[in-house]
Amino acid sequence: MVPHDVNVDLHMHSTASDGVVSPADLAARGHANGLSIMALTDHDTLDGLAQAREAAADLGIRFINGVEISVTWGGGTLHLVGLGFEADHPSLAPNLRAMQETRFERAQRMDAGLVANGIASVLDEALALAGRPNLLGRAHFARALVARGTFSHMQEVFDRCLTPNKPGYAPHEWATLADAMGWIQAAGGPCLGASCAVSPVGHHPLGPDAGIHWPGRQGH
């Protein structure tokens, strides 16, 4: 039986996607805060798993493979978390790499929208934070605009620029929900709904009414 006071974090991002801490340092921070079990769930990539797993093992933390896949569903974007899968399963990495290749084109459209609304191009600064074009996401734009002094904090950037119907938001076709769930389940893992960027879940219920087997939802 798992003790009630076990310290667990199954939704963490690193510099492999839009986080600010390396996978190894994330494990070190978790250990410093008494973490017993952790999962790294970077956006659309498995690149940080090996480093995080090794660091966690050295620190005595149980490590669970994870990923957060961007999904287009119900007229908006859903983030689907997969846990406990085989990281080297052929259903995952190739499909995630194909998704990553579209991120820079999306980032260019985001930047163009900002420029058209009077905000000087921030693409190069966002790219410098991301490190690679295929990692670029909204969080990198938000950090770049805060660092520049255009906005005071990241939530302000999201609220004013990077959500639907705002100047820096660029609609994008990600994986389908069925495909993303299929990739994770083929690799032996369950799926959790992390968040919906658009379309309230109440308008598009996930579960039996949608014809989808839904093992769980993220809790806060």
mmCIF file with all atom_site columns, C-alpha atoms in Angstrom, residues 54-219:
data_model
loop_
_atom_site.group_PDB
_atom_site.id
_atom_site.type_symbol
_atom_site.label_atom_id
_atom_site.label_alt_id
_atom_site.label_comp_id
_atom_site.label_asym_id
_atom_site.label_entity_id
_atom_site.label_seq_id
_atom_site.pdbx_PDB_ins_code
_atom_site.Cartn_x
_atom_site.Cartn_y
_atom_site.Cartn_z
_atom_site.occupancy
_atom_site.B_iso_or_equiv
_atom_site.pdbx_formal_charge
_atom_site.auth_seq_id
_atom_site.auth_comp_id
_atom_site.auth_asym_id
_atom_site.auth_atom_id
_atom_site.pdbx_PDB_model_num
ATOM 1   C CA . GLU A 1 54  ? 19.039  8.970  -14.592 1.00 0.00 ? 54  GLU A CA 1
ATOM 2   C CA . ALA A 1 55  ? 19.052  11.922 -12.209 1.00 0.00 ? 55  ALA A CA 1
ATOM 3   C CA . ALA A 1 56  ? 15.963  10.656 -10.395 1.00 0.00 ? 56  ALA A CA 1
ATOM 4   C CA . ALA A 1 57  ? 17.491  7.187  -9.973  1.00 0.00 ? 57  ALA A CA 1
ATOM 5   C CA . ASP A 1 58  ? 20.662  8.678  -8.479  1.00 0.00 ? 58  ASP A CA 1
ATOM 6   C CA . LEU A 1 59  ? 18.511  10.591 -5.978  1.00 0.00 ? 59  LEU A CA 1
ATOM 7   C CA . GLY A 1 60  ? 16.262  7.684  -5.041  1.00 0.00 ? 60  GLY A CA 1
ATOM 8   C CA . ILE A 1 61  ? 13.157  9.100  -6.738  1.00 0.00 ? 61  ILE A CA 1
ATOM 9   C CA . ARG A 1 62  ? 10.844  6.743  -8.580  1.00 0.00 ? 62  ARG A CA 1
ATOM 10  C CA . PHE A 1 63  ? 10.599  8.045  -12.155 1.00 0.00 ? 63  PHE A CA 1
ATOM 11  C CA . ILE A 1 64  ? 7.638   7.607  -14.518 1.00 0.00 ? 64  ILE A CA 1
ATOM 12  C CA . ASN A 1 65  ? 7.864   8.340  -18.242 1.00 0.00 ? 65  ASN A CA 1
ATOM 13  C CA . GLY A 1 66  ? 5.532   11.121 -19.298 1.00 0.00 ? 66  GLY A CA 1
ATOM 14  C CA . VAL A 1 67  ? 4.572   13.425 -22.153 1.00 0.00 ? 67  VAL A CA 1
ATOM 15  C CA . GLU A 1 68  ? 1.984   16.153 -22.778 1.00 0.00 ? 68  GLU A CA 1
ATOM 16  C CA . ILE A 1 69  ? 0.650   15.958 -26.328 1.00 0.00 ? 69  ILE A CA 1
ATOM 17  C CA . SER A 1 70  ? -1.040  18.914 -28.023 1.00 0.00 ? 70  SER A CA 1
ATOM 18  C CA . VAL A 1 71  ? -4.373  17.857 -29.512 1.00 0.00 ? 71  VAL A CA 1
ATOM 19  C CA . THR A 1 72  ? -6.893  19.616 -31.732 1.00 0.00 ? 72  THR A CA 1
ATOM 20  C CA . TRP A 1 73  ? -10.365 18.634 -30.535 1.00 0.00 ? 73  TRP A CA 1
ATOM 21  C CA . GLY A 1 74  ? -13.804 20.178 -30.196 1.00 0.00 ? 74  GLY A CA 1
ATOM 22  C CA . GLY A 1 75  ? -12.821 23.406 -31.923 1.00 0.00 ? 75  GLY A CA 1
ATOM 23  C CA . GLY A 1 76  ? -9.828  24.085 -29.696 1.00 0.00 ? 76  GLY A CA 1
ATOM 24  C CA . THR A 1 77  ? -6.644  22.722 -28.162 1.00 0.00 ? 77  THR A CA 1
ATOM 25  C CA . LEU A 1 78  ? -6.537  19.978 -25.551 1.00 0.00 ? 78  LEU A CA 1
ATOM 26  C CA . HIS A 1 79  ? -3.376  18.873 -23.753 1.00 0.00 ? 79  HIS A CA 1
ATOM 27  C CA . LEU A 1 80  ? -3.257  15.124 -23.263 1.00 0.00 ? 80  LEU A CA 1
ATOM 28  C CA . VAL A 1 81  ? -0.859  13.681 -20.679 1.00 0.00 ? 81  VAL A CA 1
ATOM 29  C CA . GLY A 1 82  ? 0.459   10.162 -21.121 1.00 0.00 ? 82  GLY A CA 1
ATOM 30  C CA . LEU A 1 83  ? 2.208   8.326  -18.267 1.00 0.00 ? 83  LEU A CA 1
ATOM 31  C CA . GLY A 1 84  ? 4.048   5.085  -17.685 1.00 0.00 ? 84  GLY A CA 1
ATOM 32  C CA . PHE A 1 85  ? 4.585   4.191  -21.336 1.00 0.00 ? 85  PHE A CA 1
ATOM 33  C CA . GLU A 1 86  ? 7.593   2.615  -23.046 1.00 0.00 ? 86  GLU A CA 1
ATOM 34  C CA . ALA A 1 87  ? 9.691   5.575  -24.143 1.00 0.00 ? 87  ALA A CA 1
ATOM 35  C CA . ASP A 1 88  ? 11.256  3.677  -27.054 1.00 0.00 ? 88  ASP A CA 1
ATOM 36  C CA . HIS A 1 89  ? 7.960   2.400  -28.460 1.00 0.00 ? 89  HIS A CA 1
ATOM 37  C CA . PRO A 1 90  ? 7.749   3.190  -32.204 1.00 0.00 ? 90  PRO A CA 1
ATOM 38  C CA . SER A 1 91  ? 4.263   4.691  -31.904 1.00 0.00 ? 91  SER A CA 1
ATOM 39  C CA . LEU A 1 92  ? 5.454   7.747  -29.971 1.00 0.00 ? 92  LEU A CA 1
ATOM 40  C CA . ALA A 1 93  ? 8.767   9.409  -30.878 1.00 0.00 ? 93  ALA A CA 1
ATOM 41  C CA . PRO A 1 94  ? 8.329   9.509  -34.688 1.00 0.00 ? 94  PRO A CA 1
ATOM 42  C CA . ASN A 1 95  ? 4.836   11.013 -34.422 1.00 0.00 ? 95  ASN A CA 1
ATOM 43  C CA . LEU A 1 96  ? 5.968   13.566 -31.854 1.00 0.00 ? 96  LEU A CA 1
ATOM 44  C CA . ARG A 1 97  ? 8.903   14.609 -34.049 1.00 0.00 ? 97  ARG A CA 1
ATOM 45  C CA . ALA A 1 98  ? 6.520   15.163 -36.951 1.00 0.00 ? 98  ALA A CA 1
ATOM 46  C CA . MET A 1 99  ? 4.426   17.451 -34.732 1.00 0.00 ? 99  MET A CA 1
ATOM 47  C CA . GLN A 1 100 ? 7.478   19.412 -33.602 1.00 0.00 ? 100 GLN A CA 1
ATOM 48  C CA . GLU A 1 101 ? 8.372   20.266 -37.185 1.00 0.00 ? 101 GLU A CA 1
ATOM 49  C CA . THR A 1 102 ? 5.259   22.465 -37.421 1.00 0.00 ? 102 THR A CA 1
ATOM 50  C CA . ARG A 1 103 ? 6.051   24.558 -34.330 1.00 0.00 ? 103 ARG A CA 1
ATOM 51  C CA . PHE A 1 104 ? 8.332   27.098 -36.018 1.00 0.00 ? 104 PHE A CA 1
ATOM 52  C CA . GLU A 1 105 ? 5.793   27.866 -38.746 1.00 0.00 ? 105 GLU A CA 1
ATOM 53  C CA . ARG A 1 106 ? 3.199   28.443 -36.025 1.00 0.00 ? 106 ARG A CA 1
ATOM 54  C CA . ALA A 1 107 ? 5.645   30.677 -34.139 1.00 0.00 ? 107 ALA A CA 1
ATOM 55  C CA . GLN A 1 108 ? 6.176   32.789 -37.252 1.00 0.00 ? 108 GLN A CA 1
ATOM 56  C CA . ARG A 1 109 ? 2.412   33.323 -37.517 1.00 0.00 ? 109 ARG A CA 1
ATOM 57  C CA . MET A 1 110 ? 2.243   34.259 -33.841 1.00 0.00 ? 110 MET A CA 1
ATOM 58  C CA . ASP A 1 111 ? 5.006   36.810 -34.292 1.00 0.00 ? 111 ASP A CA 1
ATOM 59  C CA . ALA A 1 112 ? 3.367   38.262 -37.408 1.00 0.00 ? 112 ALA A CA 1
ATOM 60  C CA . GLY A 1 113 ? 0.139   38.757 -35.467 1.00 0.00 ? 113 GLY A CA 1
ATOM 61  C CA . LEU A 1 114 ? 1.957   40.626 -32.724 1.00 0.00 ? 114 LEU A CA 1
ATOM 62  C CA . VAL A 1 115 ? 3.803   42.816 -35.218 1.00 0.00 ? 115 VAL A CA 1
ATOM 63  C CA . ALA A 1 116 ? 0.550   43.639 -37.017 1.00 0.00 ? 116 ALA A CA 1
ATOM 64  C CA . ASN A 1 117 ? -0.779  44.940 -33.692 1.00 0.00 ? 117 ASN A CA 1
ATOM 65  C CA . GLY A 1 118 ? 2.145   47.222 -32.903 1.00 0.00 ? 118 GLY A CA 1
ATOM 66  C CA . ILE A 1 119 ? 4.459   44.921 -30.931 1.00 0.00 ? 119 ILE A CA 1
ATOM 67  C CA . ALA A 1 120 ? 7.976   44.721 -32.333 1.00 0.00 ? 120 ALA A CA 1
ATOM 68  C CA . SER A 1 121 ? 9.038   41.263 -33.504 1.00 0.00 ? 121 SER A CA 1
ATOM 69  C CA . VAL A 1 122 ? 9.981   39.018 -30.610 1.00 0.00 ? 122 VAL A CA 1
ATOM 70  C CA . LEU A 1 123 ? 10.640  35.854 -32.620 1.00 0.00 ? 123 LEU A CA 1
ATOM 71  C CA . ASP A 1 124 ? 14.439  35.901 -32.239 1.00 0.00 ? 124 ASP A CA 1
ATOM 72  C CA . GLU A 1 125 ? 14.206  36.463 -28.487 1.00 0.00 ? 125 GLU A CA 1
ATOM 73  C CA . ALA A 1 126 ? 11.679  33.659 -28.098 1.00 0.00 ? 126 ALA A CA 1
ATOM 74  C CA . LEU A 1 127 ? 13.858  31.371 -30.196 1.00 0.00 ? 127 LEU A CA 1
ATOM 75  C CA . ALA A 1 128 ? 16.875  32.151 -28.021 1.00 0.00 ? 128 ALA A CA 1
ATOM 76  C CA . LEU A 1 129 ? 14.877  31.017 -24.982 1.00 0.00 ? 129 LEU A CA 1
ATOM 77  C CA . ALA A 1 130 ? 13.620  27.866 -26.692 1.00 0.00 ? 130 ALA A CA 1
ATOM 78  C CA . GLY A 1 131 ? 17.025  26.879 -28.039 1.00 0.00 ? 131 GLY A CA 1
ATOM 79  C CA . ARG A 1 132 ? 15.612  25.065 -31.071 1.00 0.00 ? 132 ARG A CA 1
ATOM 80  C CA . PRO A 1 133 ? 12.909  26.104 -33.562 1.00 0.00 ? 133 PRO A CA 1
ATOM 81  C CA . ASN A 1 134 ? 10.965  22.871 -33.052 1.00 0.00 ? 134 ASN A CA 1
ATOM 82  C CA . LEU A 1 135 ? 10.515  23.664 -29.343 1.00 0.00 ? 135 LEU A CA 1
ATOM 83  C CA . LEU A 1 136 ? 9.021   27.148 -29.757 1.00 0.00 ? 136 LEU A CA 1
ATOM 84  C CA . GLY A 1 137 ? 5.770   27.686 -27.899 1.00 0.00 ? 137 GLY A CA 1
ATOM 85  C CA . ARG A 1 138 ? 3.623   30.402 -26.385 1.00 0.00 ? 138 ARG A CA 1
ATOM 86  C CA . ALA A 1 139 ? 5.497   30.325 -23.084 1.00 0.00 ? 139 ALA A CA 1
ATOM 87  C CA . HIS A 1 140 ? 8.722   31.324 -24.840 1.00 0.00 ? 140 HIS A CA 1
ATOM 88  C CA . PHE A 1 141 ? 6.959   34.319 -26.411 1.00 0.00 ? 141 PHE A CA 1
ATOM 89  C CA . ALA A 1 142 ? 5.523   35.289 -23.039 1.00 0.00 ? 142 ALA A CA 1
ATOM 90  C CA . ARG A 1 143 ? 8.900   35.095 -21.300 1.00 0.00 ? 143 ARG A CA 1
ATOM 91  C CA . ALA A 1 144 ? 10.554  37.098 -24.080 1.00 0.00 ? 144 ALA A CA 1
ATOM 92  C CA . LEU A 1 145 ? 7.969   39.877 -23.868 1.00 0.00 ? 145 LEU A CA 1
ATOM 93  C CA . VAL A 1 146 ? 8.281   40.054 -20.085 1.00 0.00 ? 146 VAL A CA 1
ATOM 94  C CA . ALA A 1 147 ? 12.094  40.103 -20.322 1.00 0.00 ? 147 ALA A CA 1
ATOM 95  C CA . ARG A 1 148 ? 11.872  42.931 -22.851 1.00 0.00 ? 148 ARG A CA 1
ATOM 96  C CA . GLY A 1 149 ? 9.638   44.895 -20.489 1.00 0.00 ? 149 GLY A CA 1
ATOM 97  C CA . THR A 1 150 ? 6.621   45.036 -22.792 1.00 0.00 ? 150 THR A CA 1
ATOM 98  C CA . PHE A 1 151 ? 4.500   43.301 -20.129 1.00 0.00 ? 151 PHE A CA 1
ATOM 99  C CA . SER A 1 152 ? 4.947   42.850 -16.409 1.00 0.00 ? 152 SER A CA 1
ATOM 100 C CA . HIS A 1 153 ? 4.254   39.121 -16.085 1.00 0.00 ? 153 HIS A CA 1
ATOM 101 C CA . MET A 1 154 ? 3.547   36.054 -18.204 1.00 0.00 ? 154 MET A CA 1
ATOM 102 C CA . GLN A 1 155 ? -0.147  35.789 -17.390 1.00 0.00 ? 155 GLN A CA 1
ATOM 103 C CA . GLU A 1 156 ? -0.634  39.311 -18.689 1.00 0.00 ? 156 GLU A CA 1
ATOM 104 C CA . VAL A 1 157 ? 0.965   38.295 -22.005 1.00 0.00 ? 157 VAL A CA 1
ATOM 105 C CA . PHE A 1 158 ? -1.306  35.272 -22.299 1.00 0.00 ? 158 PHE A CA 1
ATOM 106 C CA . ASP A 1 159 ? -4.422  37.246 -21.389 1.00 0.00 ? 159 ASP A CA 1
ATOM 107 C CA . ARG A 1 160 ? -3.720  40.121 -23.765 1.00 0.00 ? 160 ARG A CA 1
ATOM 108 C CA . CYS A 1 161 ? -1.884  38.431 -26.638 1.00 0.00 ? 161 CYS A CA 1
ATOM 109 C CA . LEU A 1 162 ? -1.679  34.648 -26.709 1.00 0.00 ? 162 LEU A CA 1
ATOM 110 C CA . THR A 1 163 ? -5.167  33.262 -26.182 1.00 0.00 ? 163 THR A CA 1
ATOM 111 C CA . PRO A 1 164 ? -7.892  32.798 -28.818 1.00 0.00 ? 164 PRO A CA 1
ATOM 112 C CA . ASN A 1 165 ? -8.984  35.987 -30.588 1.00 0.00 ? 165 ASN A CA 1
ATOM 113 C CA . LYS A 1 166 ? -5.887  37.832 -29.323 1.00 0.00 ? 166 LYS A CA 1
ATOM 114 C CA . PRO A 1 167 ? -3.224  39.209 -31.704 1.00 0.00 ? 167 PRO A CA 1
ATOM 115 C CA . GLY A 1 168 ? -0.491  36.667 -31.019 1.00 0.00 ? 168 GLY A CA 1
ATOM 116 C CA . TYR A 1 169 ? -2.655  33.572 -31.013 1.00 0.00 ? 169 TYR A CA 1
ATOM 117 C CA . ALA A 1 170 ? -2.177  31.311 -34.049 1.00 0.00 ? 170 ALA A CA 1
ATOM 118 C CA . PRO A 1 171 ? -4.684  28.481 -34.525 1.00 0.00 ? 171 PRO A CA 1
ATOM 119 C CA . HIS A 1 172 ? -2.919  25.243 -35.285 1.00 0.00 ? 172 HIS A CA 1
ATOM 120 C CA . GLU A 1 173 ? -3.811  21.702 -36.254 1.00 0.00 ? 173 GLU A CA 1
ATOM 121 C CA . TRP A 1 174 ? -2.177  19.371 -33.762 1.00 0.00 ? 174 TRP A CA 1
ATOM 122 C CA . ALA A 1 175 ? -2.709  15.626 -33.422 1.00 0.00 ? 175 ALA A CA 1
ATOM 123 C CA . THR A 1 176 ? -6.242  14.303 -33.299 1.00 0.00 ? 176 THR A CA 1
ATOM 124 C CA . LEU A 1 177 ? -7.432  13.116 -29.899 1.00 0.00 ? 177 LEU A CA 1
ATOM 125 C CA . ALA A 1 178 ? -7.900  9.582  -31.193 1.00 0.00 ? 178 ALA A CA 1
ATOM 126 C CA . ASP A 1 179 ? -4.382  9.490  -32.658 1.00 0.00 ? 179 ASP A CA 1
ATOM 127 C CA . ALA A 1 180 ? -2.699  10.876 -29.525 1.00 0.00 ? 180 ALA A CA 1
ATOM 128 C CA . MET A 1 181 ? -4.551  8.470  -27.252 1.00 0.00 ? 181 MET A CA 1
ATOM 129 C CA . GLY A 1 182 ? -3.684  5.654  -29.627 1.00 0.00 ? 182 GLY A CA 1
ATOM 130 C CA . TRP A 1 183 ? 0.028   6.480  -29.564 1.00 0.00 ? 183 TRP A CA 1
ATOM 131 C CA . ILE A 1 184 ? 0.148   6.526  -25.764 1.00 0.00 ? 184 ILE A CA 1
ATOM 132 C CA . GLN A 1 185 ? -1.963  3.439  -25.267 1.00 0.00 ? 185 GLN A CA 1
ATOM 133 C CA . ALA A 1 186 ? 0.014   1.485  -27.884 1.00 0.00 ? 186 ALA A CA 1
ATOM 134 C CA . ALA A 1 187 ? 3.126   2.263  -25.853 1.00 0.00 ? 187 ALA A CA 1
ATOM 135 C CA . GLY A 1 188 ? 1.458   0.890  -22.733 1.00 0.00 ? 188 GLY A CA 1
ATOM 136 C CA . GLY A 1 189 ? 0.418   4.041  -20.905 1.00 0.00 ? 189 GLY A CA 1
ATOM 137 C CA . PRO A 1 190 ? -2.842  5.614  -19.661 1.00 0.00 ? 190 PRO A CA 1
ATOM 138 C CA . CYS A 1 191 ? -4.012  9.101  -20.722 1.00 0.00 ? 191 CYS A CA 1
ATOM 139 C CA . LEU A 1 192 ? -5.021  12.091 -18.601 1.00 0.00 ? 192 LEU A CA 1
ATOM 140 C CA . GLY A 1 193 ? -6.643  15.307 -19.753 1.00 0.00 ? 193 GLY A CA 1
ATOM 141 C CA . ALA A 1 194 ? -4.359  18.179 -18.700 1.00 0.00 ? 194 ALA A CA 1
ATOM 142 C CA . SER A 1 195 ? -6.147  21.295 -19.936 1.00 0.00 ? 195 SER A CA 1
ATOM 143 C CA . CYS A 1 196 ? -8.365  22.761 -22.618 1.00 0.00 ? 196 CYS A CA 1
ATOM 144 C CA . ALA A 1 197 ? -7.134  26.012 -24.195 1.00 0.00 ? 197 ALA A CA 1
ATOM 145 C CA . VAL A 1 198 ? -10.416 26.559 -26.010 1.00 0.00 ? 198 VAL A CA 1
ATOM 146 C CA . SER A 1 199 ? -13.955 25.156 -25.892 1.00 0.00 ? 199 SER A CA 1
ATOM 147 C CA . PRO A 1 200 ? -15.069 24.588 -22.296 1.00 0.00 ? 200 PRO A CA 1
ATOM 148 C CA . VAL A 1 201 ? -15.242 20.913 -21.465 1.00 0.00 ? 201 VAL A CA 1
ATOM 149 C CA . GLY A 1 202 ? -18.867 21.421 -20.485 1.00 0.00 ? 202 GLY A CA 1
ATOM 150 C CA . HIS A 1 203 ? -19.667 22.144 -24.128 1.00 0.00 ? 203 HIS A CA 1
ATOM 151 C CA . HIS A 1 204 ? -17.749 19.145 -25.415 1.00 0.00 ? 204 HIS A CA 1
ATOM 152 C CA . PRO A 1 205 ? -17.801 16.476 -22.702 1.00 0.00 ? 205 PRO A CA 1
ATOM 153 C CA . LEU A 1 206 ? -14.944 14.018 -22.656 1.00 0.00 ? 206 LEU A CA 1
ATOM 154 C CA . GLY A 1 207 ? -16.060 10.528 -21.826 1.00 0.00 ? 207 GLY A CA 1
ATOM 155 C CA . PRO A 1 208 ? -18.824 8.120  -22.857 1.00 0.00 ? 208 PRO A CA 1
ATOM 156 C CA . ASP A 1 209 ? -20.917 10.829 -24.541 1.00 0.00 ? 209 ASP A CA 1
ATOM 157 C CA . ALA A 1 210 ? -18.002 11.632 -26.813 1.00 0.00 ? 210 ALA A CA 1
ATOM 158 C CA . GLY A 1 211 ? -17.386 7.966  -27.606 1.00 0.00 ? 211 GLY A CA 1
ATOM 159 C CA . ILE A 1 212 ? -13.976 8.115  -25.895 1.00 0.00 ? 212 ILE A CA 1
ATOM 160 C CA . HIS A 1 213 ? -12.649 5.864  -23.138 1.00 0.00 ? 213 HIS A CA 1
ATOM 161 C CA . TRP A 1 214 ? -11.156 8.378  -20.681 1.00 0.00 ? 214 TRP A CA 1
ATOM 162 C CA . PRO A 1 215 ? -9.115  6.804  -17.843 1.00 0.00 ? 215 PRO A CA 1
ATOM 163 C CA . GLY A 1 216 ? -8.605  10.027 -15.895 1.00 0.00 ? 216 GLY A CA 1
ATOM 164 C CA . ARG A 1 217 ? -8.369  13.797 -15.714 1.00 0.00 ? 217 ARG A CA 1
ATOM 165 C CA . GLN A 1 218 ? -5.672  15.936 -14.202 1.00 0.00 ? 218 GLN A CA 1
ATOM 166 C CA . GLY A 1 219 ? -6.336  17.106 -10.670 1.00 0.00 ? 219 GLY A CA 1
#
